[in-house]
Short mmCIF file of C-alpha atoms in Angstrom, two decimals:
data_model
loop_
_atom_site.label_atom_id
_atom_site.label_comp_id
_atom_site.label_asym_id
_atom_site.label_seq_id
_atom_site.Cartn_x
_atom_site.Cartn_y
_atom_site.Cartn_z
CA MET A 1 56.57 -61.36 2.53
CA THR A 2 54.47 -60.52 5.53
CA GLN A 3 50.74 -61.05 5.06
CA THR A 4 48.18 -58.97 6.89
CA HIS A 5 44.99 -60.69 7.87
CA VAL A 6 41.87 -58.51 8.03
CA ASN A 7 39.11 -59.55 10.37
CA SER A 8 36.00 -59.72 8.20
CA GLY A 9 33.70 -60.71 11.00
CA PRO A 10 30.89 -58.57 12.43
CA PRO A 11 31.98 -55.29 14.05
CA VAL A 12 32.52 -55.36 17.76
CA PRO A 13 30.14 -52.89 19.44
CA VAL A 14 31.89 -50.17 21.36
CA GLN A 15 30.19 -49.30 24.59
CA SER A 16 29.72 -45.55 24.85
CA ALA A 17 30.71 -43.81 28.00
CA GLN A 18 27.87 -42.96 30.35
CA TYR A 19 27.61 -39.39 31.59
CA ASP A 20 25.67 -38.26 34.60
CA LEU A 21 23.99 -35.07 33.39
CA SER A 22 22.79 -34.24 36.87
CA THR A 23 26.32 -33.24 37.81
CA TYR A 24 26.33 -30.44 35.20
CA LYS A 25 24.92 -27.01 35.82
CA VAL A 26 22.84 -25.56 32.97
CA VAL A 27 23.81 -21.95 32.37
CA PRO A 28 21.43 -19.99 30.12
CA ARG A 29 22.96 -17.94 27.37
CA ARG A 30 23.22 -14.23 28.10
CA TYR A 31 21.97 -11.87 25.42
CA TYR A 32 23.66 -8.70 26.58
CA GLY A 33 23.12 -6.95 23.26
CA ARG A 34 19.37 -7.39 23.58
CA TYR A 35 19.34 -6.00 27.09
CA VAL A 36 21.37 -2.94 26.12
CA SER A 37 19.34 -2.20 22.99
CA ALA A 38 16.02 -2.70 24.83
CA GLY A 39 17.18 -0.39 27.63
CA LEU A 40 18.21 2.32 25.19
CA ILE A 41 14.89 2.11 23.35
CA VAL A 42 12.93 2.35 26.61
CA LEU A 43 14.95 5.38 27.69
CA LEU A 44 14.37 7.01 24.31
CA LEU A 45 10.60 6.39 24.46
CA VAL A 46 10.38 7.67 28.04
CA GLY A 47 12.32 10.80 27.12
CA LEU A 48 10.14 11.38 24.08
CA ALA A 49 6.95 10.95 26.14
CA GLN A 50 8.21 13.39 28.77
CA ALA A 51 9.15 15.92 26.09
CA PHE A 52 5.63 15.85 24.63
CA ALA A 53 4.05 15.89 28.09
CA LYS A 54 6.06 18.92 29.20
CA GLY A 55 6.03 20.65 25.83
CA ASN A 56 3.78 23.52 24.84
CA ILE A 57 0.93 21.25 23.76
CA GLU A 58 -2.60 21.68 25.10
CA TRP A 59 -3.82 18.09 25.18
CA SER A 60 -7.29 19.30 26.09
CA PHE A 61 -7.54 20.77 22.57
CA VAL A 62 -6.51 17.40 21.11
CA SER A 63 -9.35 15.62 22.90
CA GLN A 64 -11.74 18.46 22.10
CA PHE A 65 -11.14 18.43 18.33
CA LEU A 66 -10.59 14.68 17.97
CA THR A 67 -14.28 14.16 17.24
CA ALA A 68 -15.10 17.65 15.96
CA ARG A 69 -17.63 17.73 13.15
CA SER A 70 -15.21 19.23 10.64
CA ILE A 71 -12.58 16.61 11.47
CA MET A 72 -15.04 13.73 11.11
CA PHE A 73 -16.29 15.17 7.81
CA GLY A 74 -12.72 15.36 6.56
CA LEU A 75 -12.09 11.78 7.70
CA LEU A 76 -15.10 10.54 5.72
CA ASN A 77 -13.90 12.45 2.66
CA THR A 78 -10.44 10.92 3.06
CA ILE A 79 -11.83 7.38 3.18
CA LEU A 80 -14.21 8.05 0.28
CA MET A 81 -11.46 9.49 -1.91
CA ALA A 82 -9.09 6.65 -1.05
CA VAL A 83 -11.69 4.02 -2.02
CA LEU A 84 -12.74 5.72 -5.27
CA ALA A 85 -9.21 6.63 -6.37
CA MET A 86 -7.95 3.13 -5.61
CA GLY A 87 -10.87 1.60 -7.49
CA LEU A 88 -10.05 3.75 -10.51
CA GLY A 89 -6.37 2.89 -10.15
CA VAL A 90 -7.02 -0.86 -10.00
CA PHE A 91 -9.30 -0.70 -13.05
CA LEU A 92 -6.74 1.25 -15.06
CA GLY A 93 -3.94 -0.95 -13.76
CA VAL A 94 -5.57 -4.17 -14.97
CA VAL A 95 -6.39 -2.68 -18.39
CA VAL A 96 -2.91 -1.21 -18.87
CA ALA A 97 -1.19 -4.41 -17.70
CA ILE A 98 -3.14 -6.44 -20.26
CA MET A 99 -2.30 -3.85 -22.93
CA ARG A 100 1.42 -4.05 -22.09
CA MET A 101 1.33 -7.83 -22.52
CA SER A 102 -0.55 -7.57 -25.82
CA GLN A 103 1.02 -8.61 -29.10
CA ASN A 104 -0.38 -5.44 -30.65
CA PRO A 105 2.52 -2.93 -30.70
CA VAL A 106 0.16 0.08 -30.67
CA LEU A 107 -1.49 -1.07 -27.42
CA ARG A 108 1.85 -2.11 -25.92
CA TYR A 109 3.62 1.20 -26.57
CA THR A 110 0.58 3.25 -25.56
CA ALA A 111 0.46 1.47 -22.21
CA GLY A 112 4.20 1.91 -21.79
CA GLY A 113 3.90 5.64 -22.47
CA TYR A 114 1.12 5.97 -19.91
CA VAL A 115 3.22 4.29 -17.23
CA TRP A 116 6.27 6.37 -18.17
CA LEU A 117 4.38 9.66 -18.00
CA PHE A 118 2.44 9.24 -14.76
CA ARG A 119 5.22 7.48 -12.86
CA GLY A 120 7.76 10.02 -14.03
CA THR A 121 6.04 13.18 -12.75
CA PRO A 122 5.27 14.10 -9.13
CA LEU A 123 1.75 13.40 -7.90
CA ILE A 124 1.33 16.91 -6.52
CA LEU A 125 2.18 18.31 -9.96
CA GLN A 126 -0.50 16.11 -11.56
CA LEU A 127 -3.08 17.29 -9.00
CA LEU A 128 -2.29 20.92 -9.76
CA LEU A 129 -2.50 20.30 -13.52
CA TRP A 130 -5.93 18.69 -13.23
CA PHE A 131 -7.18 21.42 -10.90
CA ASN A 132 -6.02 24.19 -13.27
CA LEU A 133 -7.19 22.45 -16.44
CA ALA A 134 -9.58 25.35 -17.13
CA LEU A 135 -6.59 27.55 -17.92
CA ILE A 136 -5.93 25.38 -20.98
CA PHE A 137 -9.46 24.29 -21.87
CA PRO A 138 -12.02 26.89 -20.73
CA THR A 139 -14.87 24.68 -21.92
CA LEU A 140 -15.43 20.95 -22.32
CA SER A 141 -17.68 20.29 -25.26
CA PHE A 142 -18.71 17.81 -27.90
CA PRO A 143 -20.29 19.35 -30.99
CA GLY A 144 -24.04 18.97 -30.93
CA LEU A 145 -24.17 17.08 -27.62
CA PHE A 146 -22.91 19.10 -24.66
CA GLU A 147 -20.81 22.04 -23.59
CA PHE A 148 -19.72 22.79 -20.01
CA LYS A 149 -17.41 25.25 -18.37
CA THR A 150 -14.33 23.36 -17.26
CA VAL A 151 -14.16 25.19 -13.94
CA GLU A 152 -17.63 23.83 -13.08
CA VAL A 153 -16.72 20.25 -14.01
CA ILE A 154 -13.20 19.97 -12.60
CA THR A 155 -14.06 20.58 -8.96
CA PRO A 156 -11.53 19.82 -6.20
CA PHE A 157 -13.21 16.43 -5.76
CA VAL A 158 -12.99 15.54 -9.47
CA ALA A 159 -9.43 16.87 -9.77
CA ALA A 160 -8.33 14.84 -6.74
CA LEU A 161 -10.03 11.71 -8.05
CA LEU A 162 -8.45 12.01 -11.49
CA GLY A 163 -5.02 12.91 -10.16
CA LEU A 164 -4.85 10.19 -7.52
CA GLY A 165 -6.63 7.49 -9.53
CA ILE A 166 -4.74 7.90 -12.81
CA ASN A 167 -1.41 8.16 -11.02
CA GLN A 168 -2.20 5.01 -9.02
CA GLY A 169 -3.15 3.16 -12.20
CA ALA A 170 0.42 3.52 -13.50
CA TYR A 171 1.86 1.86 -10.39
CA THR A 172 -0.86 -0.79 -10.10
CA SER A 173 -0.37 -1.82 -13.73
CA GLU A 174 3.18 -2.92 -12.93
CA VAL A 175 1.98 -4.91 -9.93
CA VAL A 176 -0.71 -6.62 -12.00
CA ARG A 177 1.73 -7.32 -14.83
CA ALA A 178 4.17 -8.92 -12.39
CA GLY A 179 1.36 -11.10 -11.06
CA LEU A 180 0.35 -12.20 -14.55
CA LEU A 181 3.94 -13.02 -15.47
CA SER A 182 4.28 -15.13 -12.31
CA VAL A 183 1.71 -17.63 -13.63
CA ASP A 184 3.33 -20.54 -15.44
CA SER A 185 3.23 -20.23 -19.22
CA GLY A 186 1.74 -23.71 -19.38
CA GLN A 187 -1.51 -22.27 -18.07
CA TYR A 188 -1.73 -20.02 -21.13
CA GLU A 189 -0.98 -22.94 -23.42
CA ALA A 190 -3.57 -25.14 -21.73
CA ALA A 191 -6.25 -22.49 -22.14
CA LYS A 192 -5.26 -21.98 -25.77
CA SER A 193 -5.34 -25.74 -26.46
CA ILE A 194 -9.03 -25.96 -25.52
CA GLY A 195 -9.90 -23.00 -27.73
CA MET A 196 -10.39 -20.43 -24.97
CA PRO A 197 -9.96 -16.82 -26.13
CA ARG A 198 -7.09 -14.86 -24.59
CA LEU A 199 -9.24 -12.43 -22.60
CA GLN A 200 -11.42 -15.23 -21.29
CA ALA A 201 -8.33 -17.18 -20.26
CA LEU A 202 -7.01 -14.14 -18.42
CA ARG A 203 -10.30 -13.65 -16.60
CA ARG A 204 -11.05 -17.25 -15.67
CA ILE A 205 -7.62 -18.92 -15.35
CA ILE A 206 -4.70 -16.50 -15.17
CA LEU A 207 -6.02 -13.68 -12.98
CA PRO A 208 -7.38 -15.96 -10.21
CA GLN A 209 -3.94 -17.57 -9.89
CA ALA A 210 -2.14 -14.24 -10.06
CA MET A 211 -4.23 -12.76 -7.24
CA ARG A 212 -1.98 -14.38 -4.64
CA ILE A 213 0.89 -12.26 -5.97
CA ILE A 214 -1.17 -9.14 -6.68
CA ILE A 215 -3.12 -8.79 -3.42
CA PRO A 216 -0.26 -7.98 -0.96
CA PRO A 217 1.29 -5.06 -2.90
CA VAL A 218 -2.10 -3.68 -3.99
CA SER A 219 -3.32 -3.78 -0.39
CA ASN A 220 -0.18 -1.92 0.61
CA GLU A 221 -0.83 0.62 -2.14
CA PHE A 222 -4.34 1.16 -0.78
CA ILE A 223 -2.93 1.91 2.66
CA GLY A 224 -0.56 4.36 1.01
CA MET A 225 -3.50 5.91 -0.86
CA VAL A 226 -5.19 6.82 2.43
CA LYS A 227 -2.16 8.92 3.30
CA MET A 228 -1.66 10.31 -0.22
CA THR A 229 -5.12 11.87 -0.14
CA SER A 230 -3.54 14.49 2.14
CA LEU A 231 -1.82 15.90 -0.96
CA ALA A 232 -5.26 16.90 -2.22
CA SER A 233 -5.29 19.62 0.42
CA VAL A 234 -3.23 21.77 -1.99
CA ILE A 235 -6.22 21.91 -4.36
CA GLN A 236 -8.69 22.67 -1.56
CA TYR A 237 -10.29 19.23 -1.36
CA ALA A 238 -11.91 19.01 2.09
CA GLU A 239 -10.12 15.92 3.36
CA LEU A 240 -8.81 15.31 6.88
CA LEU A 241 -5.59 17.35 6.74
CA HIS A 242 -7.23 20.24 4.89
CA ASN A 243 -9.97 20.56 7.51
CA ALA A 244 -7.43 20.32 10.32
CA GLN A 245 -5.49 23.16 8.68
CA ASN A 246 -8.62 25.29 8.42
CA ILE A 247 -9.17 24.92 12.16
CA TYR A 248 -5.63 25.77 13.21
CA TYR A 249 -5.60 28.77 10.88
CA ALA A 250 -8.44 30.09 13.07
CA ASN A 251 -7.23 29.14 16.57
CA ALA A 252 -3.44 28.90 16.01
CA ARG A 253 -3.30 25.44 17.66
CA VAL A 254 -1.13 23.98 14.91
CA MET A 255 0.49 21.05 16.72
CA GLU A 256 -2.71 20.02 18.46
CA LEU A 257 -4.64 19.78 15.18
CA LEU A 258 -1.79 18.00 13.41
CA ILE A 259 -1.72 15.45 16.24
CA VAL A 260 -5.49 14.98 15.80
CA ALA A 261 -5.00 14.30 12.08
CA GLY A 262 -2.11 11.92 12.82
CA ILE A 263 -4.22 9.94 15.30
CA TRP A 264 -6.98 9.40 12.75
CA TYR A 265 -4.54 8.43 9.99
CA LEU A 266 -2.97 5.86 12.32
CA ALA A 267 -6.40 4.52 13.29
CA VAL A 268 -7.51 4.04 9.68
CA VAL A 269 -4.20 2.48 8.63
CA SER A 270 -4.28 0.09 11.61
CA VAL A 271 -7.76 -1.16 10.65
CA LEU A 272 -6.71 -1.58 7.02
CA THR A 273 -3.56 -3.46 8.06
CA ILE A 274 -5.68 -6.02 9.91
CA GLY A 275 -7.92 -6.40 6.87
CA GLN A 276 -4.88 -6.75 4.61
CA SER A 277 -3.43 -9.61 6.67
CA ARG A 278 -6.75 -11.49 6.61
CA LEU A 279 -7.13 -10.97 2.87
CA GLU A 280 -3.60 -12.23 2.24
CA ARG A 281 -4.27 -15.36 4.31
CA ARG A 282 -7.43 -16.02 2.34
CA PHE A 283 -5.74 -15.80 -1.06
CA GLY A 284 -2.63 -17.60 0.21
CA ARG A 285 -4.48 -20.74 1.27
CA GLY A 286 -3.93 -22.44 -2.08
CA ALA A 287 -0.16 -22.07 -1.70
CA GLY A 288 -0.14 -23.81 1.67
CA LYS A 289 1.38 -20.77 3.38
CA ARG A 290 0.16 -18.70 6.26
CA ASN A 291 1.48 -15.19 6.81
#
């Protein structure tokens, strides 16, 4: 029988071949797809700019009405309504989210019905219903305390605030609920183990941790609210778009006034986007992430 002897000694180092990299030419990778797509986009933008420049648009009217008193008044009303409606929406959203997570079935189903109703119907329909509430209830009264005519109470401002704020509350409640559910259940148990009431635990332990999840979508909803205030023009609320429409009804410069409104919407949204990114970085510091 032939025996095979295996060398169990230390491995013999193999000398690697030496390459002279100076003899090689470095050829950068060509991204032809990027060049083609960038060229097409530039051509499209140039063509679009030329179309607007040569179109039947009087840019002098755009600059003239950009800072017109009526436009600035409408802009202030837009910002005011967005802030107030979003504040109402956040308040309702937090309350409804807590109700939906309650062990009380009455609170849980009531909150679910609220979300179902106001998410399931168009916002413009809700605005019209609030604005025409006097057709159903001519007076708002409480026996022995007060009695008002509904048409005097439900002004375009109040109708817009109720319509936008209550509708927003239905969407915000789902965002808040998702944030609360993202917190580890051990946090609830820890708060319960030291005898902390549920609401106090939510306020002092759960909500601060959930803010990192809640802030980005709620900030995005606020930006959307600025634009949704334009729907209030159908109930004669004097916001930016409504005032721009009043001007072009008088001078027939429709496109010029719509461009003015678009410029201001873009300006406000751009400022809010910067604030949103800073707010997200602030609340995201605990997670060790930077957006």
